PDB file of C-alpha atoms and ligand atoms in Angstrom:
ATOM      1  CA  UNK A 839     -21.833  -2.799 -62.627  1.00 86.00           C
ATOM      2  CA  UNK A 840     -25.072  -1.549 -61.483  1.00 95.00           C
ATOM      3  CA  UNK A 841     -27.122   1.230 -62.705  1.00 97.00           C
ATOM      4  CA  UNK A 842     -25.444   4.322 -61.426  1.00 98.00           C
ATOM      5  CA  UNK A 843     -29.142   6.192 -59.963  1.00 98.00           C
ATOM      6  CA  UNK A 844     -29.989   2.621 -58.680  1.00 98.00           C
ATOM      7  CA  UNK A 845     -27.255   2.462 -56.668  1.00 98.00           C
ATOM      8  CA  UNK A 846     -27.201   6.053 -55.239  1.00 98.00           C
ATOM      9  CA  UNK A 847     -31.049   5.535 -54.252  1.00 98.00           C
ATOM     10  CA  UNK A 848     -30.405   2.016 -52.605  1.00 98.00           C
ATOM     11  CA  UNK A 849     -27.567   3.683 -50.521  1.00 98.00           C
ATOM     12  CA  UNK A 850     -30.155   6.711 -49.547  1.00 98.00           C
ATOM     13  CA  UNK A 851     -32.147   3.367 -48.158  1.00 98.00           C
ATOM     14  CA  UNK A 852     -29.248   2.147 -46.632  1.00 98.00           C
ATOM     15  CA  UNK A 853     -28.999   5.323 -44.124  1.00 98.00           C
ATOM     16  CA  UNK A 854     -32.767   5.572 -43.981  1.00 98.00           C
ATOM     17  CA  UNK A 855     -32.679   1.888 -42.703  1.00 98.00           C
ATOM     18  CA  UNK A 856     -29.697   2.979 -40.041  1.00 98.00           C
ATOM     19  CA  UNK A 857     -31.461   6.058 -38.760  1.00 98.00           C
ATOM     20  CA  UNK A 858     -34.772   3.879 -38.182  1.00 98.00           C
ATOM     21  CA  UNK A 859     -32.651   1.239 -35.965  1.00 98.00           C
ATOM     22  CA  UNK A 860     -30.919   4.694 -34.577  1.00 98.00           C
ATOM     23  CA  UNK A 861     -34.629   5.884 -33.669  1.00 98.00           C
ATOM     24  CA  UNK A 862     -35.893   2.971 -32.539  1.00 98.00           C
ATOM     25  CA  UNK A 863     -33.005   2.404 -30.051  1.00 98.00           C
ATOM     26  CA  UNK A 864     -33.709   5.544 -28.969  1.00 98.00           C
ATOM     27  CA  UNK A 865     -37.177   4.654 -28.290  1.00 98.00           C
ATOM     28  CA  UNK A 866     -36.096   1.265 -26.980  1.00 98.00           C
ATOM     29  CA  UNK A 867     -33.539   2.925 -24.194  1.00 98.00           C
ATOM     30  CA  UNK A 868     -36.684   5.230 -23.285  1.00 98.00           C
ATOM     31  CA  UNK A 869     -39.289   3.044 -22.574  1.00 97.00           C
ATOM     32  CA  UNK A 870     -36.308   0.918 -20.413  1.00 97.00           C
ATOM     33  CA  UNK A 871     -36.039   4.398 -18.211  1.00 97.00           C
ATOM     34  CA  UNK A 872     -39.747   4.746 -17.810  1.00 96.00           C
ATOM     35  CA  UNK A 873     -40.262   0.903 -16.788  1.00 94.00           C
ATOM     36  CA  UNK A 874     -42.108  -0.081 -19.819  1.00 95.00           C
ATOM     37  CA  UNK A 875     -40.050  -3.095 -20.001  1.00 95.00           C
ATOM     38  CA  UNK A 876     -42.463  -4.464 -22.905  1.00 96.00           C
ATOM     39  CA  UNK A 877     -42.536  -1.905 -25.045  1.00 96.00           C
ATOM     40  CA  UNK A 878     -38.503  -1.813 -24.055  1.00 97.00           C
ATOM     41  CA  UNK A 879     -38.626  -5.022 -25.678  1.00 96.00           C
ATOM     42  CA  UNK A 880     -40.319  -4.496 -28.807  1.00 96.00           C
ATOM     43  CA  UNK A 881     -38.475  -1.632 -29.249  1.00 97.00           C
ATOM     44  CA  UNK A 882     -34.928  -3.075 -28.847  1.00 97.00           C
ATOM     45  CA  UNK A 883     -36.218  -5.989 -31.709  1.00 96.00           C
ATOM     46  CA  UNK A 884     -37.354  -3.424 -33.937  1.00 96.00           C
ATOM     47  CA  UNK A 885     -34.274  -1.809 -33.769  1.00 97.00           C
ATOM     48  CA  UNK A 886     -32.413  -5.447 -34.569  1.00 97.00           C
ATOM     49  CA  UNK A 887     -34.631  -5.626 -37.629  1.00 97.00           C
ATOM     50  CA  UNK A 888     -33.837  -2.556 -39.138  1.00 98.00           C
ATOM     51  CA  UNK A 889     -30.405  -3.100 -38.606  1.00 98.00           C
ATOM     52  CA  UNK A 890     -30.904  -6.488 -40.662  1.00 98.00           C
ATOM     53  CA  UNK A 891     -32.928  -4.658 -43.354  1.00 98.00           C
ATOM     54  CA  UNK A 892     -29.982  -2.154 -43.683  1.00 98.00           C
ATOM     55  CA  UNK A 893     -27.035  -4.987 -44.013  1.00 98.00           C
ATOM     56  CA  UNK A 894     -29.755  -7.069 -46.007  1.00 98.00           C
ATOM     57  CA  UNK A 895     -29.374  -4.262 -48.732  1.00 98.00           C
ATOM     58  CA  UNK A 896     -25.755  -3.376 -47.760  1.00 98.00           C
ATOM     59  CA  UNK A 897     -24.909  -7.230 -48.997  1.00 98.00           C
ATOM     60  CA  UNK A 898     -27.456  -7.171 -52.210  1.00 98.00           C
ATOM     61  CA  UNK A 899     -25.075  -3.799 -53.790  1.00 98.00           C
ATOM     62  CA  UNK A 900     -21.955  -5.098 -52.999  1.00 98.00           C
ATOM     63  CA  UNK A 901     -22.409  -8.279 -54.222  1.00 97.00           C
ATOM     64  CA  UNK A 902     -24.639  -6.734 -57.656  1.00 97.00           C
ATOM     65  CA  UNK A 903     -21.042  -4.882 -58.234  1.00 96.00           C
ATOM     66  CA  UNK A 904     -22.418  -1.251 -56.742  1.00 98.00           C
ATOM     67  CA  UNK A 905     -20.367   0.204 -53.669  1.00 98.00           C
ATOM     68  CA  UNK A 906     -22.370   0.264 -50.193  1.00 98.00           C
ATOM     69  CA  UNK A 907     -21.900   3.286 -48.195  1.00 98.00           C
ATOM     70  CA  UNK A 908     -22.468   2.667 -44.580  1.00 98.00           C
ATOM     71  CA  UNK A 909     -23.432   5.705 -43.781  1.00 97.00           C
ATOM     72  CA  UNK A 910     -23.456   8.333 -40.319  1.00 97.00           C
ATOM     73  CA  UNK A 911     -26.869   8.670 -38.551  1.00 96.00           C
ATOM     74  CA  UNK A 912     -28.440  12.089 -36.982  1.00 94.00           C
ATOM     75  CA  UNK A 913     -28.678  12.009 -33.377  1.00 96.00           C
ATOM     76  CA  UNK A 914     -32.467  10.495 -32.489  1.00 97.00           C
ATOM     77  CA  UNK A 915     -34.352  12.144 -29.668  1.00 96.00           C
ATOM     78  CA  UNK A 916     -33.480  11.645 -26.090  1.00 95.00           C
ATOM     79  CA  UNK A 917     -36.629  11.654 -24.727  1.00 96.00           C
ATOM     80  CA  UNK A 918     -40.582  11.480 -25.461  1.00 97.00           C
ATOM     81  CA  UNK A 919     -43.700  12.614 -24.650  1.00 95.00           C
ATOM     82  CA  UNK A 920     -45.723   9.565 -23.267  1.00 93.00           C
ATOM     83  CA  UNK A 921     -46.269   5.738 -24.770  1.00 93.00           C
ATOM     84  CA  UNK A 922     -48.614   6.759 -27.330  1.00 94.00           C
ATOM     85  CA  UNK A 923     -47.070   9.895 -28.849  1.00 95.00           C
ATOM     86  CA  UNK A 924     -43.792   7.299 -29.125  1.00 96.00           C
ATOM     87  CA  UNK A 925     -46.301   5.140 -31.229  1.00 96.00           C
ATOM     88  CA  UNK A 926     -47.393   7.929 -32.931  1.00 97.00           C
ATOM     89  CA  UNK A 927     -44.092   8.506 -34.291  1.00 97.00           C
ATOM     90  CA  UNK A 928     -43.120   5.015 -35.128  1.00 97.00           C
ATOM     91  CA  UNK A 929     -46.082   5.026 -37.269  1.00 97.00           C
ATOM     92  CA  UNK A 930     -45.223   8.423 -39.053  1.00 97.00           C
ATOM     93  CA  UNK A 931     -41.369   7.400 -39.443  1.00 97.00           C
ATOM     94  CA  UNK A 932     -42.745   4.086 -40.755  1.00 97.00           C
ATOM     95  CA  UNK A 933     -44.802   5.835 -43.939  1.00 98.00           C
ATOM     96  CA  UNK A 934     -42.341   8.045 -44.900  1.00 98.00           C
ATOM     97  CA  UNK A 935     -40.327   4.459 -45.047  1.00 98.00           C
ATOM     98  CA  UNK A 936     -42.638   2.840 -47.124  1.00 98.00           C
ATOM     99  CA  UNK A 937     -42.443   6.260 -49.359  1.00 98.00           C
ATOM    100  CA  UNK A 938     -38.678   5.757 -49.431  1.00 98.00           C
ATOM    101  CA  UNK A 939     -39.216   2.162 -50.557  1.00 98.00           C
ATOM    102  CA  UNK A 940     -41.940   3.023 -53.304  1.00 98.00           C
ATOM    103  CA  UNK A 941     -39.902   5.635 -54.514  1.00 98.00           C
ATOM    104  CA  UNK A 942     -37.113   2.859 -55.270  1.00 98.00           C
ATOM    105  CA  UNK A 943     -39.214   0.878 -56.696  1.00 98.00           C
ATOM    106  CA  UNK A 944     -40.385   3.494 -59.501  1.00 98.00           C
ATOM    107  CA  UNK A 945     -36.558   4.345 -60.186  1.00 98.00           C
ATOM    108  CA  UNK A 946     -36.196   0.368 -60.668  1.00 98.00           C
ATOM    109  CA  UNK A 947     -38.946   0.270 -62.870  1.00 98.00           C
ATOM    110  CA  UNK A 948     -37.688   3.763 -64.636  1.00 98.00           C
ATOM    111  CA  UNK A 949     -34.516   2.142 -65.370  1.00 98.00           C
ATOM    112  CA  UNK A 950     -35.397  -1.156 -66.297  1.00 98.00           C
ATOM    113  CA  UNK A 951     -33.758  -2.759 -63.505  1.00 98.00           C
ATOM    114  CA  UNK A 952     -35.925  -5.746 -62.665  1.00 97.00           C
ATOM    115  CA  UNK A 953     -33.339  -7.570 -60.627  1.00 97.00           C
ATOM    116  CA  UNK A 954     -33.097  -4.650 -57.641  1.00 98.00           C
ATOM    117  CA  UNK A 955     -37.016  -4.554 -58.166  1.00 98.00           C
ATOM    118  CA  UNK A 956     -37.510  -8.006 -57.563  1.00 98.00           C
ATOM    119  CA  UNK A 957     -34.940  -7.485 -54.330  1.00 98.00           C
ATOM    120  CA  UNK A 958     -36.988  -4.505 -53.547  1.00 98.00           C
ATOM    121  CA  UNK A 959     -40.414  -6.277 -53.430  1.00 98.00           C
ATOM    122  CA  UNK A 960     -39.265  -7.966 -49.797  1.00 98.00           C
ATOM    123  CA  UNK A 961     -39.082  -4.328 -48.574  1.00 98.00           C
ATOM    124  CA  UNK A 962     -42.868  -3.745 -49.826  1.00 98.00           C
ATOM    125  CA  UNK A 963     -44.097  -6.636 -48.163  1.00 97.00           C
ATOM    126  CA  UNK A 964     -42.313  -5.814 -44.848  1.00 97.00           C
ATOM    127  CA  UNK A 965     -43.259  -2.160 -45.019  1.00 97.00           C
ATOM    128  CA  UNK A 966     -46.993  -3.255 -45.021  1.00 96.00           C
ATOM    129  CA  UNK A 967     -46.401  -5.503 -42.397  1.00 94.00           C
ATOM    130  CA  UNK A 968     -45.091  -3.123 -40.005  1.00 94.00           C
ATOM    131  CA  UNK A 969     -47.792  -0.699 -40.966  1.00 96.00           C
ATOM    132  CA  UNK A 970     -50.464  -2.760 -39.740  1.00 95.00           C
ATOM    133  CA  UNK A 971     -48.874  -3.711 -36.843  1.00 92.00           C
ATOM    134  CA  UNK A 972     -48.361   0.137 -35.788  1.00 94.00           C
ATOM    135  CA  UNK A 973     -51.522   0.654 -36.446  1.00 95.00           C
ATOM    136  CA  UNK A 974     -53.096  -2.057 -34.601  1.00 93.00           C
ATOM    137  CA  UNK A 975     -51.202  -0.722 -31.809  1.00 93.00           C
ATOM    138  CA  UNK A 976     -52.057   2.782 -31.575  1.00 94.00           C
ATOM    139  CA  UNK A 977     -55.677   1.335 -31.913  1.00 94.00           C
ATOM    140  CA  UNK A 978     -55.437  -0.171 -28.997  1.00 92.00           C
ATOM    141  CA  UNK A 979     -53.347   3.044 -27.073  1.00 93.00           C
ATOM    142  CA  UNK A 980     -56.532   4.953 -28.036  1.00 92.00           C
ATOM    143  CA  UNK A 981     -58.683   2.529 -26.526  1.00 91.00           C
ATOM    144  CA  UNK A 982     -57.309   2.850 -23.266  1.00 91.00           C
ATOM    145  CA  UNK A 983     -56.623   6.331 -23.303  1.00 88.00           C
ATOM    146  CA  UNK A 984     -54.189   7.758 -19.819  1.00 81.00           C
ATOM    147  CA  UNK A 985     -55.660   4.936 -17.823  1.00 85.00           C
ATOM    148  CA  UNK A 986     -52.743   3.806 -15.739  1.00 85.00           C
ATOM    149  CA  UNK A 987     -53.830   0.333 -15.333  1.00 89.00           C
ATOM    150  CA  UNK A 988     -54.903  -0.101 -18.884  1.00 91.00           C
ATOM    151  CA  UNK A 989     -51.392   1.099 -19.831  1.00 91.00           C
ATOM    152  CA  UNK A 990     -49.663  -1.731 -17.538  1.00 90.00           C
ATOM    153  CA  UNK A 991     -51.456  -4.368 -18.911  1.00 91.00           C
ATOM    154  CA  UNK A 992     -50.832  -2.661 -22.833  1.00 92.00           C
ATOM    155  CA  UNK A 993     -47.021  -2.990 -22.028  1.00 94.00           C
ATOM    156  CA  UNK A 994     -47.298  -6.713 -20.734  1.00 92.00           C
ATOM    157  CA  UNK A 995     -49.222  -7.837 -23.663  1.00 89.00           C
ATOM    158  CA  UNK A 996     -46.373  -6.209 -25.702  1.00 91.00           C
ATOM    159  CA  UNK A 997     -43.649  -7.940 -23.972  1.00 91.00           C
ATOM    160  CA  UNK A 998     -45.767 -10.860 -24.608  1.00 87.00           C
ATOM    161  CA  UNK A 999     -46.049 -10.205 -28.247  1.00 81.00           C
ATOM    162  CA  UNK A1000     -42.440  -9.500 -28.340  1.00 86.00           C
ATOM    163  CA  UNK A1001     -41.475 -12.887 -26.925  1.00 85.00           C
ATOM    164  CA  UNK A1002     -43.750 -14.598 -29.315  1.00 80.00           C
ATOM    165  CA  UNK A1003     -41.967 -13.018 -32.328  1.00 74.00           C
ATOM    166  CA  UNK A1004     -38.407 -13.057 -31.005  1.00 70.00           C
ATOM    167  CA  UNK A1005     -37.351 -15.384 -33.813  1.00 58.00           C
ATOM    168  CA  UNK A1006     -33.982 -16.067 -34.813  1.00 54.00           C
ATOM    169  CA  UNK A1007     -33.086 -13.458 -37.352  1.00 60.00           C
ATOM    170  CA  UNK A1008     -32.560 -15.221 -41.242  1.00 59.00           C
ATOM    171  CA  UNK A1009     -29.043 -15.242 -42.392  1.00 66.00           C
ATOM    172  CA  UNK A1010     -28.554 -11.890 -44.488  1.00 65.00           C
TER     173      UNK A1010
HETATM  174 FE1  LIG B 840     -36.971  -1.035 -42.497  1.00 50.58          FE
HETATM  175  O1  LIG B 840     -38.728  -1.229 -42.092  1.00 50.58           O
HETATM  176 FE2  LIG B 840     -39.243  -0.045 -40.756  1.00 50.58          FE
HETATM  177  O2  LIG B 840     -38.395   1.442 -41.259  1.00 50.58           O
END
């Protein structure tokens, strides 16, 4: 059995994981229909990731003895503004995230359930992660500002990146 507010707050991660793959699809389809065919690509792995975080923690309740809910997602925007507000957003959806997942972890620690924490801690490390890498993107965006060539090359480099990291997902 697991711990009753445990479980409820993993499954409100569950559906916050699903609407962030939702989003970033959304994102993903976008850039395809703009021609920014790298950020396309990131996009369309990001979305594959969150999808892996949500089964990831999907597996861990079922198998701890809790009941996953797979949840329904709101409808994600159609369109956006330009390739840097899109950024913008990714990195604002991504803190509320890491909110979401510090939040879990103080309901962990509130109930004395070390074995979600210790789950829990993967979903620190990657939140971090994908901070710095939004960030380190919009840094660059801001560097180049609405210069139409310096936006070209910004979306190669990110197709680039995005082959580089195109890894194999690990086995939830
Ligand atoms: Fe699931 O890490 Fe982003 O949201």
């Amino acid at each position: 059995m697991m711990n009753p507010r445990v479980e409820a707050a993993l499954n409100e991660q569950i559906k916050k994981e699903a609407s962030s793959s939702q989003y970033y699809l959304a994102m993903a389809s976008w850039a395809e229909n703009n021609g920014l065919n790298g950020t396309s690509k990131f996009m369309y792995l990001h979305t594959d990731e969150e999808r892996f975080h949500m089964l990831k923690m999907i597996k861990f309740v079922n198998e701890r003895g809790g009941t996953a809910i797979v949840p329904s997602v709101d409808q994600p925007p159609l369109s956006f503004d330009n390739l840097r507000s899109v950024f913008e957003l990714l990195l604002a959806h991504e803190l509320t995230v890491t909110a979401s997942i510090n939040n879990l972890v103080d309901i962990c620690l509130q109930e004395k359930d070390y074995t979600t924490h210790n789950f829990v801690q993967w979903y620190v490390a990657e939140q971090l992660e994908e901070e710095a890498l939004a960030r380190s993107i919009l840094d660059k965006l801001k560097l180049i500002g609405n210069e139409s060539g310096g936006l070209y090359l910004f979306d190669r480099d990110l197709e680039q990146i995005t082959a580089q990291n195109n890894a194999p997902q690990p086995k939830v």
